[in-house]
Amino acid sequence: MLTESLIADFHRDGYLFARGLFSEAEMQSLHRIAKADQQLVAEAYTRLDANGAETKLAVRNELVDSPYSAVVRSERVARTMERLLDDEVYHYHHKMMLKEPRVGGAWEWHQDYGYWYNNGCIYPDMGSCLIAVDRASKANGCLQVLRGSHSIGRVEHVAIGDQTGADPARVEAAKLRHELVYCEMEPGDALFFHANLLHRSDANTSEHPRWSLICCYNTKHNDPIIENGRHPNYSPLEIWDDERVSRILTSG
């Protein structure tokens, strides 16, 4: 249950864990579907980190008849995001991060709003929900965040390897002032985080994959000033009750 105290924690820290947001049965089914999804793998594109290691992601702007879209529409995710951001939200995009054993590269320190600002979003009133499909640990490159760093505001982003990362000088200053948190998660755990939160992940040097589904939302009042940009403009999100979403996930 999302309490006022938890909402206050989100505004203080820039993130909020929701352990066991999806059940074991739901995640086992989603895991099986995702790993067998050849179209998903084919759509994934590669980014190189500063050391030249590859990391892959598949991004989708459209909601279709799929388990991934059902997760985006689920009230346990979308309604929570609405309360955290204090407005109606809509689907901005969703993506599957594919960090494979021993070859999955790092993601450099960045803010999502560091990118989304350039897509015409005037305000940073946006957020993401990362759902662990595989277990996420330090060994396989779990997400890292700087607690409370969303309060810094938008940081300039520059090219780092094949990626775009936050200004390294600002990141170093932030690391002196904000606690580094490793977001270790079990399948079905979720992490809601603010678009200005500084985050990164290490390369996967383990024998275990780390796939995660990330659902990204924008607020209605923050409709991009750029029409037909990289990600969608506002349109109402049809939110589905948890029972319907669970049926879709477990019937796959």
mmCIF file of C-alpha atoms in Angstrom:
data_model
loop_
_atom_site.group_PDB
_atom_site.id
_atom_site.type_symbol
_atom_site.label_atom_id
_atom_site.label_comp_id
_atom_site.label_asym_id
_atom_site.label_seq_id
_atom_site.Cartn_x
_atom_site.Cartn_y
_atom_site.Cartn_z
ATOM 1 C CA MET A 1 0.000 0.000 0.000
ATOM 2 C CA LEU A 2 1.355 3.403 -0.997
ATOM 3 C CA THR A 3 1.207 5.610 2.092
ATOM 4 C CA GLU A 4 1.864 9.326 2.461
ATOM 5 C CA SER A 5 5.073 8.402 4.276
ATOM 6 C CA LEU A 6 6.296 6.379 1.281
ATOM 7 C CA ILE A 7 5.424 9.231 -1.074
ATOM 8 C CA ALA A 8 7.490 11.537 1.143
ATOM 9 C CA ASP A 9 10.365 9.030 0.946
ATOM 10 C CA PHE A 10 10.180 9.163 -2.849
ATOM 11 C CA HIS A 11 10.352 12.956 -2.881
ATOM 12 C CA ARG A 12 13.295 12.926 -0.451
ATOM 13 C CA ASP A 13 15.317 10.121 -2.066
ATOM 14 C CA GLY A 14 14.218 10.301 -5.707
ATOM 15 C CA TYR A 15 13.291 6.616 -5.758
ATOM 16 C CA LEU A 16 11.103 4.049 -4.034
ATOM 17 C CA PHE A 17 11.355 0.256 -3.909
ATOM 18 C CA ALA A 18 8.221 -1.872 -4.270
ATOM 19 C CA ARG A 19 9.367 -5.347 -3.306
ATOM 20 C CA GLY A 20 7.332 -8.197 -4.782
ATOM 21 C CA LEU A 21 5.166 -5.879 -6.874
ATOM 22 C CA PHE A 22 4.702 -8.762 -9.303
ATOM 23 C CA SER A 23 4.204 -12.312 -8.084
ATOM 24 C CA GLU A 24 6.541 -15.226 -8.647
ATOM 25 C CA ALA A 25 4.077 -16.813 -11.084
ATOM 26 C CA GLU A 26 3.699 -13.557 -13.035
ATOM 27 C CA MET A 27 7.435 -13.065 -13.319
ATOM 28 C CA GLN A 28 8.195 -16.659 -14.225
ATOM 29 C CA SER A 29 5.758 -16.326 -17.112
ATOM 30 C CA LEU A 30 7.100 -12.922 -18.211
ATOM 31 C CA HIS A 31 10.649 -14.266 -17.980
ATOM 32 C CA ARG A 32 9.770 -17.218 -20.207
ATOM 33 C CA ILE A 33 7.986 -15.007 -22.752
ATOM 34 C CA ALA A 34 10.780 -12.431 -22.917
ATOM 35 C CA LYS A 35 13.592 -14.948 -23.271
ATOM 36 C CA ALA A 36 11.775 -16.647 -26.168
ATOM 37 C CA ASP A 37 10.837 -13.370 -27.885
ATOM 38 C CA GLN A 38 12.975 -13.310 -31.017
ATOM 39 C CA GLN A 39 11.383 -10.074 -32.230
ATOM 40 C CA LEU A 40 12.425 -8.362 -29.005
ATOM 41 C CA VAL A 41 16.008 -9.528 -29.441
ATOM 42 C CA ALA A 42 15.993 -8.470 -33.102
ATOM 43 C CA GLU A 43 14.745 -4.976 -32.189
ATOM 44 C CA ALA A 44 17.409 -4.451 -29.543
ATOM 45 C CA TYR A 45 20.179 -2.032 -30.419
ATOM 46 C CA THR A 46 23.654 -1.743 -28.961
ATOM 47 C CA ARG A 47 25.390 1.027 -27.065
ATOM 48 C CA LEU A 48 29.080 0.938 -26.129
ATOM 49 C CA ASP A 49 30.270 2.021 -22.711
ATOM 50 C CA ALA A 50 33.478 3.983 -22.066
ATOM 51 C CA ASN A 51 35.481 0.733 -22.223
ATOM 52 C CA GLY A 52 33.919 -0.442 -25.477
ATOM 53 C CA ALA A 53 31.711 -3.144 -23.922
ATOM 54 C CA GLU A 54 28.259 -3.642 -25.441
ATOM 55 C CA THR A 55 24.923 -3.209 -23.723
ATOM 56 C CA LYS A 56 21.591 -3.730 -25.457
ATOM 57 C CA LEU A 57 18.080 -2.386 -25.146
ATOM 58 C CA ALA A 58 14.830 -2.639 -27.068
ATOM 59 C CA VAL A 59 12.632 0.481 -26.934
ATOM 60 C CA ARG A 60 8.950 0.639 -27.868
ATOM 61 C CA ASN A 61 6.739 3.723 -28.076
ATOM 62 C CA GLU A 62 3.515 1.859 -28.835
ATOM 63 C CA LEU A 63 1.279 -0.181 -26.569
ATOM 64 C CA VAL A 64 0.112 -3.342 -28.300
ATOM 65 C CA ASP A 65 -1.416 -6.666 -27.326
ATOM 66 C CA SER A 66 1.548 -7.967 -25.335
ATOM 67 C CA PRO A 67 2.520 -8.798 -21.753
ATOM 68 C CA TYR A 68 4.966 -5.859 -21.729
ATOM 69 C CA SER A 69 2.178 -3.418 -22.580
ATOM 70 C CA ALA A 70 -0.022 -5.016 -19.929
ATOM 71 C CA VAL A 71 2.625 -4.232 -17.312
ATOM 72 C CA VAL A 72 2.747 -0.607 -18.496
ATOM 73 C CA ARG A 73 -1.052 -0.377 -18.173
ATOM 74 C CA SER A 74 -1.215 -2.126 -14.793
ATOM 75 C CA GLU A 75 -2.760 -0.082 -12.018
ATOM 76 C CA ARG A 76 -0.107 -1.225 -9.554
ATOM 77 C CA VAL A 77 2.493 0.586 -11.697
ATOM 78 C CA ALA A 78 0.620 3.437 -13.406
ATOM 79 C CA ARG A 79 -1.536 4.485 -10.434
ATOM 80 C CA THR A 80 1.505 4.442 -8.175
ATOM 81 C CA MET A 81 3.365 6.674 -10.613
ATOM 82 C CA GLU A 82 0.409 9.072 -10.702
ATOM 83 C CA ARG A 83 0.491 9.458 -6.937
ATOM 84 C CA LEU A 84 4.266 9.890 -6.880
ATOM 85 C CA LEU A 85 4.197 12.541 -9.626
ATOM 86 C CA ASP A 86 0.884 14.070 -8.473
ATOM 87 C CA ASP A 87 -0.763 14.111 -11.897
ATOM 88 C CA GLU A 88 -2.295 11.904 -14.535
ATOM 89 C CA VAL A 89 0.461 10.032 -16.368
ATOM 90 C CA TYR A 90 0.695 8.611 -19.853
ATOM 91 C CA HIS A 91 2.939 6.058 -21.510
ATOM 92 C CA TYR A 92 6.100 7.761 -22.745
ATOM 93 C CA HIS A 93 7.801 4.531 -23.804
ATOM 94 C CA HIS A 94 8.971 1.227 -22.373
ATOM 95 C CA LYS A 95 12.133 -0.758 -22.885
ATOM 96 C CA MET A 96 13.740 -4.066 -22.105
ATOM 97 C CA MET A 97 17.347 -3.861 -20.969
ATOM 98 C CA LEU A 98 19.318 -6.938 -22.017
ATOM 99 C CA LYS A 99 22.518 -7.248 -20.018
ATOM 100 C CA GLU A 100 23.974 -10.614 -20.955
ATOM 101 C CA PRO A 101 26.498 -12.649 -18.922
ATOM 102 C CA ARG A 102 30.114 -11.480 -19.207
ATOM 103 C CA VAL A 103 29.410 -9.271 -22.233
ATOM 104 C CA GLY A 104 26.789 -6.807 -20.981
ATOM 105 C CA GLY A 105 28.477 -3.412 -20.739
ATOM 106 C CA ALA A 106 28.036 -0.607 -18.233
ATOM 107 C CA TRP A 107 25.653 2.328 -18.390
ATOM 108 C CA GLU A 108 27.346 5.601 -17.542
ATOM 109 C CA TRP A 109 26.016 8.015 -14.924
ATOM 110 C CA HIS A 110 23.043 9.857 -16.373
ATOM 111 C CA GLN A 111 19.616 11.326 -15.723
ATOM 112 C CA ASP A 112 16.706 10.284 -17.909
ATOM 113 C CA TYR A 113 15.630 13.920 -18.024
ATOM 114 C CA GLY A 114 19.064 14.701 -19.417
ATOM 115 C CA TYR A 115 17.725 13.109 -22.615
ATOM 116 C CA TRP A 116 14.026 13.833 -22.322
ATOM 117 C CA TYR A 117 14.523 17.580 -21.899
ATOM 118 C CA ASN A 118 15.798 17.637 -25.479
ATOM 119 C CA ASN A 119 12.608 15.887 -26.585
ATOM 120 C CA GLY A 120 10.615 18.986 -25.654
ATOM 121 C CA CYS A 121 9.616 18.121 -22.087
ATOM 122 C CA ILE A 122 9.701 21.439 -20.222
ATOM 123 C CA TYR A 123 9.422 20.008 -16.709
ATOM 124 C CA PRO A 124 11.227 17.061 -15.088
ATOM 125 C CA ASP A 125 7.873 15.742 -13.834
ATOM 126 C CA MET A 126 8.485 12.300 -15.274
ATOM 127 C CA GLY A 127 9.469 8.932 -13.913
ATOM 128 C CA SER A 128 10.247 5.306 -14.591
ATOM 129 C CA CYS A 129 9.457 1.973 -13.012
ATOM 130 C CA LEU A 130 12.163 -0.669 -13.390
ATOM 131 C CA ILE A 131 10.927 -4.233 -12.906
ATOM 132 C CA ALA A 132 13.506 -6.965 -12.394
ATOM 133 C CA VAL A 133 12.967 -9.851 -14.817
ATOM 134 C CA ASP A 134 16.166 -11.563 -13.671
ATOM 135 C CA ARG A 135 17.718 -11.267 -10.231
ATOM 136 C CA ALA A 136 19.799 -8.082 -10.062
ATOM 137 C CA SER A 137 22.967 -8.072 -7.961
ATOM 138 C CA LYS A 138 26.248 -6.210 -7.796
ATOM 139 C CA ALA A 139 27.852 -9.104 -9.686
ATOM 140 C CA ASN A 140 25.593 -8.840 -12.744
ATOM 141 C CA GLY A 141 25.530 -5.057 -12.874
ATOM 142 C CA CYS A 142 22.481 -3.950 -10.899
ATOM 143 C CA LEU A 143 21.284 -0.368 -11.054
ATOM 144 C CA GLN A 144 23.117 2.142 -8.871
ATOM 145 C CA VAL A 145 21.609 5.448 -7.757
ATOM 146 C CA LEU A 146 22.768 8.507 -5.846
ATOM 147 C CA ARG A 147 20.158 8.962 -3.143
ATOM 148 C CA GLY A 148 18.530 12.397 -3.322
ATOM 149 C CA SER A 149 20.490 13.485 -6.406
ATOM 150 C CA HIS A 150 17.272 14.401 -8.234
ATOM 151 C CA SER A 151 17.310 17.558 -6.095
ATOM 152 C CA ILE A 152 20.388 18.804 -7.994
ATOM 153 C CA GLY A 153 18.274 19.537 -11.058
ATOM 154 C CA ARG A 154 19.119 18.773 -14.660
ATOM 155 C CA VAL A 155 22.824 18.235 -15.345
ATOM 156 C CA GLU A 156 24.378 18.831 -18.756
ATOM 157 C CA HIS A 157 25.062 15.595 -20.642
ATOM 158 C CA VAL A 158 28.023 14.839 -22.900
ATOM 159 C CA ALA A 159 29.240 11.980 -25.089
ATOM 160 C CA ILE A 160 30.904 9.155 -23.123
ATOM 161 C CA GLY A 161 31.840 6.224 -25.326
ATOM 162 C CA ASP A 162 28.807 5.491 -27.492
ATOM 163 C CA GLN A 163 26.506 6.780 -24.757
ATOM 164 C CA THR A 164 25.423 10.175 -23.477
ATOM 165 C CA GLY A 165 26.265 10.665 -19.824
ATOM 166 C CA ALA A 166 26.060 13.360 -17.184
ATOM 167 C CA ASP A 167 28.917 15.876 -16.955
ATOM 168 C CA PRO A 168 31.656 13.904 -15.117
ATOM 169 C CA ALA A 169 32.677 16.887 -12.969
ATOM 170 C CA ARG A 170 29.105 17.303 -11.717
ATOM 171 C CA VAL A 171 28.824 13.569 -11.108
ATOM 172 C CA GLU A 172 31.973 13.577 -8.976
ATOM 173 C CA ALA A 173 30.597 16.485 -6.955
ATOM 174 C CA ALA A 174 27.294 14.661 -6.527
ATOM 175 C CA LYS A 175 29.064 11.496 -5.349
ATOM 176 C CA LEU A 176 30.659 13.486 -2.520
ATOM 177 C CA ARG A 177 27.260 14.699 -1.365
ATOM 178 C CA HIS A 178 24.868 11.814 -2.031
ATOM 179 C CA GLU A 179 24.901 8.213 -0.832
ATOM 180 C CA LEU A 180 25.585 5.530 -3.446
ATOM 181 C CA VAL A 181 22.905 2.817 -3.328
ATOM 182 C CA TYR A 182 23.130 -0.538 -5.120
ATOM 183 C CA CYS A 183 19.623 -1.576 -6.142
ATOM 184 C CA GLU A 184 19.783 -5.336 -5.714
ATOM 185 C CA MET A 185 16.433 -6.860 -6.639
ATOM 186 C CA GLU A 186 14.650 -10.178 -6.955
ATOM 187 C CA PRO A 187 12.441 -10.964 -9.978
ATOM 188 C CA GLY A 188 9.157 -9.101 -9.541
ATOM 189 C CA ASP A 189 10.661 -6.328 -7.424
ATOM 190 C CA ALA A 190 10.180 -2.821 -8.800
ATOM 191 C CA LEU A 191 11.972 0.486 -8.428
ATOM 192 C CA PHE A 192 10.138 3.748 -9.094
ATOM 193 C CA PHE A 193 12.534 6.619 -9.756
ATOM 194 C CA HIS A 194 12.432 10.299 -10.678
ATOM 195 C CA ALA A 195 13.646 11.470 -14.091
ATOM 196 C CA ASN A 196 16.374 13.645 -12.518
ATOM 197 C CA LEU A 197 17.844 10.875 -10.347
ATOM 198 C CA LEU A 198 21.468 10.142 -11.252
ATOM 199 C CA HIS A 199 21.886 6.440 -11.954
ATOM 200 C CA ARG A 200 24.203 3.985 -13.682
ATOM 201 C CA SER A 201 25.105 0.292 -13.768
ATOM 202 C CA ASP A 202 28.330 -1.698 -13.977
ATOM 203 C CA ALA A 203 29.178 -4.232 -16.648
ATOM 204 C CA ASN A 204 27.892 -7.758 -16.103
ATOM 205 C CA THR A 205 30.978 -9.800 -15.227
ATOM 206 C CA SER A 206 28.957 -12.722 -13.849
ATOM 207 C CA GLU A 207 27.562 -15.888 -15.406
ATOM 208 C CA HIS A 208 24.000 -14.642 -14.917
ATOM 209 C CA PRO A 209 21.937 -12.380 -17.217
ATOM 210 C CA ARG A 210 20.223 -9.233 -15.982
ATOM 211 C CA TRP A 211 17.141 -8.340 -17.973
ATOM 212 C CA SER A 212 14.800 -5.643 -16.737
ATOM 213 C CA LEU A 213 11.620 -4.054 -18.055
ATOM 214 C CA ILE A 214 11.479 -0.276 -17.628
ATOM 215 C CA CYS A 215 8.140 1.533 -17.983
ATOM 216 C CA CYS A 216 8.569 5.272 -18.557
ATOM 217 C CA TYR A 217 5.824 7.817 -17.930
ATOM 218 C CA ASN A 218 5.278 11.506 -18.531
ATOM 219 C CA THR A 219 2.710 13.707 -16.798
ATOM 220 C CA LYS A 220 -0.259 15.196 -18.616
ATOM 221 C CA HIS A 221 0.768 18.788 -17.812
ATOM 222 C CA ASN A 222 4.225 18.126 -19.302
ATOM 223 C CA ASP A 223 3.082 17.332 -22.845
ATOM 224 C CA PRO A 224 6.202 17.894 -25.018
ATOM 225 C CA ILE A 225 6.341 21.133 -26.970
ATOM 226 C CA ILE A 226 7.800 19.157 -29.893
ATOM 227 C CA GLU A 227 5.131 17.391 -31.932
ATOM 228 C CA ASN A 228 5.836 13.898 -33.263
ATOM 229 C CA GLY A 229 9.178 13.722 -31.484
ATOM 230 C CA ARG A 230 11.219 10.715 -30.460
ATOM 231 C CA HIS A 231 8.578 9.629 -27.936
ATOM 232 C CA PRO A 232 4.815 10.231 -27.915
ATOM 233 C CA ASN A 233 2.890 13.334 -27.025
ATOM 234 C CA TYR A 234 0.112 13.089 -24.466
ATOM 235 C CA SER A 235 -2.733 10.678 -24.987
ATOM 236 C CA PRO A 236 -4.836 9.157 -22.187
ATOM 237 C CA LEU A 237 -3.517 5.870 -20.829
ATOM 238 C CA GLU A 238 -6.061 3.096 -20.403
ATOM 239 C CA ILE A 239 -5.149 1.588 -17.044
ATOM 240 C CA TRP A 240 -6.055 -2.035 -16.372
ATOM 241 C CA ASP A 241 -6.901 -3.623 -13.045
ATOM 242 C CA ASP A 242 -4.380 -6.005 -11.539
ATOM 243 C CA GLU A 243 -6.561 -9.084 -12.009
ATOM 244 C CA ARG A 244 -6.713 -8.513 -15.767
ATOM 245 C CA VAL A 245 -2.969 -7.913 -15.975
ATOM 246 C CA SER A 246 -2.230 -11.014 -13.924
ATOM 247 C CA ARG A 247 -4.377 -13.152 -16.242
ATOM 248 C CA ILE A 248 -2.472 -11.842 -19.268
ATOM 249 C CA LEU A 249 0.914 -12.449 -17.673
ATOM 250 C CA THR A 250 0.218 -15.946 -16.395
ATOM 251 C CA SER A 251 -1.547 -17.166 -19.542
ATOM 252 C CA GLY A 252 1.558 -16.650 -21.679
#
